[in-house]
Amino acid sequence: MDLMVNLNATLPSAKAAATGPEFVFGKARWMVLLAAAGLACLVASCDRAPEGERIETLRGQSMGTEWSMVLVEPDALTRIRAEVQLLLRNHEQRYSTWIHSSELSRLNRTPAQTAFAASPQLMRSLYRSGLMLDATQGAFDPTCAPLVRAWGFGPGAGPVAGFDAPDEARIDHLRRHSTWDNLDINSHAGTITRLHEAVEIDLSALAKGEGVDLLADWLVEQGQRSFLIEIGGDLRAGGGAPGRQSWPVGIEHPDGSGEMLAAVALRNQALATSGTYIQQLPAGGNGEVRPSHIIDPRTGYPVGHETISVSVVADTCAEADAWATALLVIGAEDGLALASSHNLPAMFVLRDQLESQRYLVLATPMFETLTDL
Ligand code: AMP
Ligand code: MG
């Protein structure tokens, strides 16, 4: 286990120590950190990088969050914007459990024992999920959907103020019946069959990453080599920033201060972050804190351990996204070893259970090789 930095001691100087990163991604926005530095103008008003390459930034909304795309020397920007919006609309129409008519919602409503003919994209996401479930011994499991809802998140979860924690019998019922084993995935026929009516699937833990990959693949097909695409803080870098071999990207501190916690150089790689802090809103007037939206399917309870955020770098954003959620469930203690055994660059932020303003950052050796900007 490598101790990277004890934040309390070094945070104030972290910004200055990491020279060069111009892009800092929180979970729902990005911001210019070093406004005076060269590349910061990419997302500000100028449209020409110091090396003379033309830079354009597109932004929009999708999947309940914001997306942005930085392009170097793009062609036909209007066409790119229109196509990106179309691709994302189709993507939501496949994966969103908030859209009644989406493919996933229709699958979740298909009567038990009835085969549902799924799109190749959905089959691929489920295949990926099955691999993740095996690799994490059940910490990653999209069939925890009913538990996510029972704990007050997702569509139909009800208002925050009216949230009531589910009782043990309900948790136990959902844990026993909405399981991966109660899904029959037939990759030859391209069908998915729910074997019990309690089973529901929620692919939110990797859908943003799949969306980023979809856009990246499309851009590459269009001949666009240098780009940075982000949806809600999960991103993928193509090529390098102007005058560079890679894209330097900052990761925000999960304490909401806007401080930069770490910076990595990405070259044709993706970065995703999961945090239990992200949707942890006050549960109403009684001062109680609402539980996390990340559920440990092995217990049926929301994740509440000291690991509050995990960032993962992988070749694809879907992998990075899925692993970030999974490692958050697992926590730093076992997660560091698991990430290392899969050669994954991963960074864990832990909050001291007794002194909540104290943080600790732990990273795999692979992650540390990327912080050399
Ligand atoms: P992310 O923001 O990528 O970490 O994904 C979080 C979302 O994934 C949650 O809002 C749930 O919809 C879903 N989810 C929660 N816990 C799990 C889990 N253990 N495995 C898979 N998906 C989960
Ligand atoms: Mg995720």
Tab-separated table of C-alpha atoms and ligand atoms in Angstrom:
chain	number	residue	atom	x	y	z
A	1	MET	CA	0.000	0.000	0.000
A	2	ASP	CA	1.544	3.321	-0.991
A	3	LEU	CA	0.940	6.410	1.040
A	4	MET	CA	0.830	9.233	-1.448
A	5	VAL	CA	-0.032	12.268	0.586
A	6	ASN	CA	-1.618	13.130	3.879
A	7	LEU	CA	-3.922	15.868	2.745
A	8	ASN	CA	-4.090	17.789	5.950
A	9	ALA	CA	-0.407	18.395	5.762
A	10	THR	CA	-0.058	19.201	2.089
A	11	LEU	CA	-3.349	20.319	0.639
A	12	PRO	CA	-2.755	24.061	0.689
A	13	SER	CA	0.264	23.650	-1.553
A	14	ALA	CA	-1.126	20.895	-3.751
A	15	LYS	CA	-2.168	23.354	-6.436
A	16	ALA	CA	1.224	24.932	-6.688
A	17	ALA	CA	3.069	21.648	-6.423
A	18	ALA	CA	1.389	20.151	-9.460
A	19	THR	CA	2.470	22.508	-12.198
A	20	GLY	CA	0.754	22.356	-15.532
A	21	PRO	CA	-2.689	20.746	-15.177
A	22	GLU	CA	-5.252	22.969	-16.797
A	23	PHE	CA	-8.364	20.841	-16.556
A	24	VAL	CA	-9.979	19.966	-13.284
A	25	PHE	CA	-12.996	17.739	-13.326
A	26	GLY	CA	-15.402	17.471	-10.479
A	27	LYS	CA	-18.313	15.105	-10.880
A	28	ALA	CA	-20.585	17.504	-12.663
A	29	ARG	CA	-18.470	20.287	-14.047
A	30	TRP	CA	-15.047	21.219	-15.123
A	31	MET	CA	-13.244	24.407	-14.379
A	32	VAL	CA	-10.120	26.256	-15.296
A	33	LEU	CA	-7.702	26.009	-12.451
A	34	LEU	CA	-4.703	27.966	-13.592
A	35	ALA	CA	-6.304	30.840	-15.416
A	36	ALA	CA	-3.012	32.418	-16.340
A	37	ALA	CA	-1.397	29.275	-17.710
A	38	GLY	CA	-1.168	28.637	-21.421
A	39	LEU	CA	-3.824	26.009	-22.080
A	40	ALA	CA	-6.359	27.537	-19.732
A	41	CYS	CA	-7.484	29.595	-22.683
A	42	LEU	CA	-8.903	26.418	-24.191
A	43	VAL	CA	-12.001	26.749	-22.103
A	44	ALA	CA	-11.958	30.511	-21.784
A	45	SER	CA	-12.496	32.984	-24.559
A	46	CYS	CA	-9.576	32.573	-26.944
A	47	ASP	CA	-9.776	30.030	-29.721
A	48	ARG	CA	-6.134	29.513	-30.502
A	49	ALA	CA	-3.642	27.546	-28.405
A	50	PRO	CA	-0.118	28.948	-28.065
A	51	GLU	CA	1.082	26.559	-30.776
A	52	GLY	CA	-1.397	28.049	-33.217
A	53	GLU	CA	-3.797	25.112	-33.268
A	54	ARG	CA	-7.464	25.998	-33.265
A	55	ILE	CA	-9.369	24.818	-30.213
A	56	GLU	CA	-13.126	24.536	-29.823
A	57	THR	CA	-15.199	23.511	-26.830
A	58	LEU	CA	-18.715	22.110	-27.078
A	59	ARG	CA	-20.998	21.710	-24.083
A	60	GLY	CA	-24.418	20.308	-23.426
A	61	GLN	CA	-26.571	18.280	-21.087
A	62	SER	CA	-27.286	14.566	-21.016
A	63	MET	CA	-28.042	11.811	-18.509
A	64	GLY	CA	-28.971	14.319	-15.815
A	65	THR	CA	-25.566	15.969	-15.970
A	66	GLU	CA	-23.359	18.064	-18.248
A	67	TRP	CA	-20.997	17.039	-20.982
A	68	SER	CA	-18.174	18.896	-22.629
A	69	MET	CA	-15.807	18.204	-25.460
A	70	VAL	CA	-12.544	19.960	-26.306
A	71	LEU	CA	-11.512	19.527	-29.930
A	72	VAL	CA	-8.240	20.448	-31.589
A	73	GLU	CA	-8.544	21.670	-35.193
A	74	PRO	CA	-12.110	20.374	-35.598
A	75	ASP	CA	-13.893	20.282	-38.910
A	76	ALA	CA	-17.576	21.122	-39.311
A	77	LEU	CA	-18.375	22.005	-35.713
A	78	THR	CA	-22.105	22.408	-36.287
A	79	ARG	CA	-22.308	18.902	-37.700
A	80	ILE	CA	-20.267	17.497	-34.793
A	81	ARG	CA	-22.530	19.168	-32.232
A	82	ALA	CA	-25.675	17.849	-33.923
A	83	GLU	CA	-24.271	14.326	-34.175
A	84	VAL	CA	-23.056	14.311	-30.545
A	85	GLN	CA	-26.489	15.363	-29.348
A	86	LEU	CA	-28.115	12.647	-31.415
A	87	LEU	CA	-25.694	9.982	-30.203
A	88	LEU	CA	-26.300	10.968	-26.581
A	89	ARG	CA	-30.075	11.012	-27.012
A	90	ASN	CA	-29.953	7.489	-28.436
A	91	HIS	CA	-27.622	6.439	-25.638
A	92	GLU	CA	-30.044	7.703	-22.965
A	93	GLN	CA	-32.873	6.005	-24.800
A	94	ARG	CA	-30.994	2.748	-24.268
A	95	TYR	CA	-29.622	3.005	-20.732
A	96	SER	CA	-31.742	5.435	-18.746
A	97	THR	CA	-34.005	3.983	-16.083
A	98	TRP	CA	-35.563	7.440	-15.765
A	99	ILE	CA	-37.013	7.223	-19.299
A	100	HIS	CA	-40.051	4.968	-19.300
A	101	SER	CA	-39.618	3.929	-22.941
A	102	SER	CA	-35.855	3.263	-22.792
A	103	GLU	CA	-34.591	-0.182	-23.741
A	104	LEU	CA	-33.474	-0.886	-20.171
A	105	SER	CA	-36.822	0.225	-18.694
A	106	ARG	CA	-38.621	-2.052	-21.148
A	107	LEU	CA	-36.367	-4.950	-20.192
A	108	ASN	CA	-37.053	-4.279	-16.497
A	109	ARG	CA	-40.801	-4.414	-17.205
A	110	THR	CA	-40.710	-7.560	-19.332
A	111	PRO	CA	-42.561	-10.330	-17.468
A	112	ALA	CA	-40.403	-12.930	-15.739
A	113	GLN	CA	-39.514	-15.989	-17.872
A	114	THR	CA	-40.026	-14.001	-21.090
A	115	ALA	CA	-36.983	-13.510	-23.342
A	116	PHE	CA	-36.225	-9.890	-24.222
A	117	ALA	CA	-34.387	-9.297	-27.514
A	118	ALA	CA	-31.652	-6.828	-26.546
A	119	SER	CA	-29.519	-4.545	-28.683
A	120	PRO	CA	-25.859	-5.538	-29.174
A	121	GLN	CA	-24.885	-2.478	-27.070
A	122	LEU	CA	-26.979	-3.583	-24.105
A	123	MET	CA	-25.697	-7.155	-24.466
A	124	ARG	CA	-22.140	-5.840	-24.408
A	125	SER	CA	-22.791	-3.761	-21.262
A	126	LEU	CA	-24.270	-6.776	-19.536
A	127	TYR	CA	-21.349	-8.918	-20.614
A	128	ARG	CA	-18.971	-6.294	-19.206
A	129	SER	CA	-21.036	-6.174	-16.009
A	130	GLY	CA	-20.816	-9.954	-15.637
A	131	LEU	CA	-17.025	-9.793	-15.899
A	132	MET	CA	-16.972	-6.998	-13.311
A	133	LEU	CA	-19.231	-8.952	-10.989
A	134	ASP	CA	-16.834	-11.919	-11.144
A	135	ALA	CA	-13.702	-9.776	-10.782
A	136	THR	CA	-15.132	-8.008	-7.713
A	137	GLN	CA	-16.863	-11.047	-6.173
A	138	GLY	CA	-20.230	-9.328	-6.324
A	139	ALA	CA	-19.273	-5.807	-5.194
A	140	PHE	CA	-20.267	-4.590	-8.663
A	141	ASP	CA	-23.766	-5.777	-9.453
A	142	PRO	CA	-26.307	-3.906	-11.621
A	143	THR	CA	-29.115	-6.063	-10.220
A	144	CYS	CA	-28.920	-4.043	-7.006
A	145	ALA	CA	-31.364	-1.633	-8.733
A	146	PRO	CA	-34.296	-2.295	-6.347
A	147	LEU	CA	-31.964	-1.754	-3.368
A	148	VAL	CA	-30.780	1.567	-4.826
A	149	ARG	CA	-34.425	2.626	-5.000
A	150	ALA	CA	-35.278	1.266	-1.561
A	151	TRP	CA	-32.501	3.456	-0.159
A	152	GLY	CA	-34.061	6.531	-1.726
A	153	PHE	CA	-32.305	6.915	-5.093
A	154	GLY	CA	-33.188	6.505	-8.731
A	155	PRO	CA	-36.531	6.887	-10.482
A	156	GLY	CA	-39.599	6.504	-8.321
A	157	ALA	CA	-37.560	6.712	-5.116
A	158	GLY	CA	-39.705	9.478	-3.693
A	159	PRO	CA	-38.846	12.861	-2.219
A	160	VAL	CA	-35.733	13.237	-0.075
A	161	ALA	CA	-37.692	14.607	2.882
A	162	GLY	CA	-40.017	11.594	2.888
A	163	PHE	CA	-37.213	9.046	2.825
A	164	ASP	CA	-37.583	6.079	5.193
A	165	ALA	CA	-34.834	3.498	5.484
A	166	PRO	CA	-36.014	0.032	4.378
A	167	ASP	CA	-36.326	-2.581	7.126
A	168	GLU	CA	-34.199	-5.734	7.307
A	169	ALA	CA	-36.908	-7.980	5.870
A	170	ARG	CA	-37.216	-5.788	2.765
A	171	ILE	CA	-33.439	-5.602	2.282
A	172	ASP	CA	-33.184	-9.343	2.670
A	173	HIS	CA	-36.006	-9.974	0.187
A	174	LEU	CA	-34.407	-7.742	-2.467
A	175	ARG	CA	-30.942	-9.183	-1.868
A	176	ARG	CA	-32.205	-12.726	-2.305
A	177	HIS	CA	-34.339	-12.172	-5.399
A	178	SER	CA	-32.842	-9.354	-7.449
A	179	THR	CA	-29.620	-11.189	-8.214
A	180	TRP	CA	-27.386	-11.718	-11.218
A	181	ASP	CA	-28.138	-15.466	-11.009
A	182	ASN	CA	-31.766	-14.619	-11.641
A	183	LEU	CA	-30.863	-13.278	-15.085
A	184	ASP	CA	-30.501	-15.556	-18.074
A	185	ILE	CA	-28.179	-13.832	-20.559
A	186	ASN	CA	-28.074	-15.699	-23.861
A	187	SER	CA	-25.337	-14.108	-25.936
A	188	HIS	CA	-25.959	-16.374	-28.946
A	189	ALA	CA	-29.641	-15.524	-29.188
A	190	GLY	CA	-29.047	-11.924	-28.029
A	191	THR	CA	-31.718	-12.236	-25.342
A	192	ILE	CA	-32.024	-11.501	-21.655
A	193	THR	CA	-34.590	-13.223	-19.474
A	194	ARG	CA	-35.514	-12.142	-15.980
A	195	LEU	CA	-36.006	-15.342	-14.032
A	196	HIS	CA	-37.732	-13.664	-11.078
A	197	GLU	CA	-40.059	-10.685	-11.163
A	198	ALA	CA	-38.063	-8.881	-8.464
A	199	VAL	CA	-34.959	-8.620	-10.706
A	200	GLU	CA	-34.198	-5.196	-12.107
A	201	ILE	CA	-31.074	-3.855	-13.786
A	202	ASP	CA	-29.463	-0.469	-13.288
A	203	LEU	CA	-26.456	0.269	-15.505
A	204	SER	CA	-25.824	3.792	-14.187
A	205	ALA	CA	-22.481	2.705	-12.755
A	206	LEU	CA	-21.044	2.403	-16.274
A	207	ALA	CA	-23.511	4.156	-18.594
A	208	LYS	CA	-21.739	7.500	-18.485
A	209	GLY	CA	-18.472	5.786	-19.357
A	210	GLU	CA	-20.152	3.902	-22.214
A	211	GLY	CA	-21.458	7.268	-23.455
A	212	VAL	CA	-17.996	8.832	-23.391
A	213	ASP	CA	-16.584	5.838	-25.319
A	214	LEU	CA	-19.371	6.079	-27.873
A	215	LEU	CA	-18.460	9.715	-28.575
A	216	ALA	CA	-14.726	8.986	-28.607
A	217	ASP	CA	-15.132	6.124	-31.087
A	218	TRP	CA	-17.284	8.310	-33.312
A	219	LEU	CA	-14.746	11.152	-33.242
A	220	VAL	CA	-11.930	8.776	-34.172
A	221	GLU	CA	-14.047	7.472	-37.069
A	222	GLN	CA	-14.390	11.090	-38.198
A	223	GLY	CA	-10.601	11.431	-38.230
A	224	GLN	CA	-10.454	13.567	-35.065
A	225	ARG	CA	-7.298	12.571	-33.209
A	226	SER	CA	-6.923	15.115	-30.398
A	227	PHE	CA	-9.871	15.547	-28.057
A	228	LEU	CA	-11.001	15.467	-24.484
A	229	ILE	CA	-14.561	14.305	-23.823
A	230	GLU	CA	-16.252	14.454	-20.461
A	231	ILE	CA	-19.682	13.499	-19.156
A	232	GLY	CA	-20.321	14.429	-15.533
A	233	GLY	CA	-16.632	14.287	-14.652
A	234	ASP	CA	-15.866	10.965	-16.366
A	235	LEU	CA	-13.669	11.538	-19.374
A	236	ARG	CA	-11.552	10.176	-22.172
A	237	ALA	CA	-8.558	11.770	-23.809
A	238	GLY	CA	-7.609	11.267	-27.440
A	239	GLY	CA	-4.057	12.092	-28.508
A	240	GLY	CA	-2.572	15.077	-26.743
A	241	ALA	CA	-3.320	18.700	-25.982
A	242	PRO	CA	-1.720	21.193	-28.392
A	243	GLY	CA	2.036	20.914	-28.186
A	244	ARG	CA	1.816	17.894	-25.866
A	245	GLN	CA	1.814	14.122	-26.077
A	246	SER	CA	-0.943	13.831	-23.483
A	247	TRP	CA	-3.767	15.730	-21.787
A	248	PRO	CA	-2.977	16.956	-18.275
A	249	VAL	CA	-6.113	16.609	-16.178
A	250	GLY	CA	-6.718	17.599	-12.572
A	251	ILE	CA	-8.951	15.755	-10.112
A	252	GLU	CA	-10.888	17.842	-7.606
A	253	HIS	CA	-10.817	17.208	-3.902
A	254	PRO	CA	-14.068	15.494	-2.862
A	255	ASP	CA	-14.500	17.928	0.029
A	256	GLY	CA	-16.168	20.387	-2.350
A	257	SER	CA	-13.509	23.054	-1.781
A	258	GLY	CA	-12.599	23.099	-5.457
A	259	GLU	CA	-8.993	22.329	-4.540
A	260	MET	CA	-7.085	20.142	-6.929
A	261	LEU	CA	-6.158	16.873	-5.325
A	262	ALA	CA	-4.037	15.254	-8.020
A	263	ALA	CA	-3.223	15.654	-11.672
A	264	VAL	CA	-2.652	12.949	-14.257
A	265	ALA	CA	-1.380	12.939	-17.821
A	266	LEU	CA	-3.733	10.929	-20.030
A	267	ARG	CA	-2.819	9.660	-23.457
A	268	ASN	CA	-5.611	7.794	-25.223
A	269	GLN	CA	-6.890	6.860	-21.782
A	270	ALA	CA	-9.991	7.425	-19.678
A	271	LEU	CA	-10.495	8.623	-16.114
A	272	ALA	CA	-13.595	8.132	-13.967
A	273	THR	CA	-14.372	9.028	-10.377
A	274	SER	CA	-17.007	7.664	-8.015
A	275	GLY	CA	-17.807	9.152	-4.664
A	276	THR	CA	-20.213	8.414	-1.859
A	277	TYR	CA	-20.230	12.150	-1.120
A	278	ILE	CA	-21.714	12.992	-4.510
A	279	GLN	CA	-25.394	12.475	-3.788
A	280	GLN	CA	-25.247	12.449	-0.015
A	281	LEU	CA	-27.819	15.124	0.691
A	282	PRO	CA	-29.393	15.977	4.029
A	283	ALA	CA	-32.432	13.720	4.486
A	284	GLY	CA	-34.760	16.469	5.578
A	285	GLY	CA	-35.326	18.658	8.578
A	286	ASN	CA	-34.132	16.236	11.255
A	287	GLY	CA	-30.420	16.699	10.597
A	288	GLU	CA	-30.007	13.079	9.499
A	289	VAL	CA	-27.655	12.448	6.597
A	290	ARG	CA	-29.100	10.573	3.671
A	291	PRO	CA	-27.233	7.353	2.872
A	292	SER	CA	-24.983	6.981	-0.140
A	293	HIS	CA	-26.381	6.090	-3.572
A	294	ILE	CA	-23.694	3.411	-3.877
A	295	ILE	CA	-24.931	0.130	-2.435
A	296	ASP	CA	-22.877	-2.818	-1.301
A	297	PRO	CA	-24.842	-5.668	-2.931
A	298	ARG	CA	-23.166	-8.151	-0.594
A	299	THR	CA	-24.864	-6.600	2.445
A	300	GLY	CA	-27.761	-4.667	0.915
A	301	TYR	CA	-26.675	-1.506	2.751
A	302	PRO	CA	-25.274	1.765	1.375
A	303	VAL	CA	-21.527	2.128	1.435
A	304	GLY	CA	-20.551	3.946	4.610
A	305	HIS	CA	-16.882	3.179	5.149
A	306	GLU	CA	-14.054	5.680	5.267
A	307	THR	CA	-13.267	5.499	1.517
A	308	ILE	CA	-15.323	8.349	0.062
A	309	SER	CA	-13.945	8.630	-3.439
A	310	VAL	CA	-12.114	6.495	-5.999
A	311	SER	CA	-10.625	7.617	-9.326
A	312	VAL	CA	-9.575	5.040	-11.911
A	313	VAL	CA	-7.695	5.299	-15.208
A	314	ALA	CA	-8.328	2.679	-17.903
A	315	ASP	CA	-8.212	2.329	-21.684
A	316	THR	CA	-11.946	2.808	-21.994
A	317	CYS	CA	-14.221	5.046	-19.975
A	318	ALA	CA	-16.733	2.233	-19.417
A	319	GLU	CA	-14.020	0.206	-17.668
A	320	ALA	CA	-12.827	3.195	-15.647
A	321	ASP	CA	-16.420	4.034	-14.662
A	322	ALA	CA	-17.309	0.478	-13.635
A	323	TRP	CA	-14.083	-0.002	-11.685
A	324	ALA	CA	-14.428	3.339	-9.879
A	325	THR	CA	-17.862	2.328	-8.568
A	326	ALA	CA	-16.712	-1.199	-7.712
A	327	LEU	CA	-13.586	-0.059	-5.859
A	328	LEU	CA	-15.636	2.451	-3.914
A	329	VAL	CA	-17.850	-0.401	-2.705
A	330	ILE	CA	-14.809	-2.484	-1.799
A	331	GLY	CA	-12.911	0.359	-0.090
A	332	ALA	CA	-9.208	1.118	0.028
A	333	GLU	CA	-8.183	-1.709	2.287
A	334	ASP	CA	-8.935	-4.518	-0.194
A	335	GLY	CA	-9.411	-2.257	-3.215
A	336	LEU	CA	-5.775	-1.224	-3.519
A	337	ALA	CA	-4.653	-4.836	-3.791
A	338	LEU	CA	-7.430	-5.701	-6.252
A	339	ALA	CA	-6.692	-2.662	-8.436
A	340	SER	CA	-2.976	-3.468	-8.409
A	341	SER	CA	-3.641	-7.090	-9.359
A	342	HIS	CA	-5.524	-5.790	-12.430
A	343	ASN	CA	-2.750	-3.269	-13.188
A	344	LEU	CA	-5.203	-0.435	-12.709
A	345	PRO	CA	-4.097	3.091	-11.902
A	346	ALA	CA	-6.425	3.967	-9.004
A	347	MET	CA	-6.545	6.640	-6.312
A	348	PHE	CA	-8.572	6.331	-3.105
A	349	VAL	CA	-9.567	9.222	-0.843
A	350	LEU	CA	-10.351	8.271	2.745
A	351	ARG	CA	-11.976	10.411	5.384
A	352	ASP	CA	-10.932	9.966	8.978
A	353	GLN	CA	-13.932	8.441	10.781
A	354	LEU	CA	-13.253	10.391	13.961
A	355	GLU	CA	-12.008	13.663	12.568
A	356	SER	CA	-14.072	14.304	9.446
A	357	GLN	CA	-11.890	17.133	8.147
A	358	ARG	CA	-8.859	14.856	7.884
A	359	TYR	CA	-8.297	13.054	4.608
A	360	LEU	CA	-5.844	10.473	3.391
A	361	VAL	CA	-5.002	9.701	-0.232
A	362	LEU	CA	-3.759	6.270	-1.270
A	363	ALA	CA	-2.845	5.265	-4.801
A	364	THR	CA	-1.620	2.233	-6.682
A	365	PRO	CA	1.912	2.437	-8.126
A	366	MET	CA	0.373	2.528	-11.623
A	367	PHE	CA	-1.501	5.698	-10.713
A	368	GLU	CA	1.626	7.377	-9.462
A	369	THR	CA	3.351	6.866	-12.823
A	370	LEU	CA	0.622	9.015	-14.424
A	371	THR	CA	1.053	11.944	-12.053
A	372	ASP	CA	4.376	12.823	-13.627
A	373	LEU	CA	3.177	15.641	-15.864
B	1	AMP	P1	-21.255	5.886	-10.385
B	1	AMP	O1	-21.661	7.318	-10.296
B	1	AMP	O2	-20.622	5.535	-11.687
B	1	AMP	O3	-20.445	5.430	-9.223
B	1	AMP	O4	-22.590	5.020	-10.361
B	1	AMP	C1	-23.461	5.081	-9.281
B	1	AMP	C2	-24.775	4.433	-9.634
B	1	AMP	O5	-24.586	3.029	-9.870
B	1	AMP	C3	-25.794	4.521	-8.520
B	1	AMP	O6	-26.537	5.725	-8.598
B	1	AMP	C4	-26.647	3.295	-8.750
B	1	AMP	O7	-27.612	3.582	-9.747
B	1	AMP	C5	-25.661	2.279	-9.314
B	1	AMP	N1	-25.060	1.412	-8.263
B	1	AMP	C6	-25.028	1.619	-6.923
B	1	AMP	N2	-24.353	0.638	-6.298
B	1	AMP	C7	-23.923	-0.210	-7.279
B	1	AMP	C8	-23.172	-1.426	-7.271
B	1	AMP	N3	-22.690	-1.945	-6.147
B	1	AMP	N4	-22.942	-2.037	-8.464
B	1	AMP	C9	-23.419	-1.524	-9.617
B	1	AMP	N5	-24.144	-0.393	-9.688
B	1	AMP	C10	-24.389	0.280	-8.537
B	2	MG	MG	-19.126	4.252	-12.163
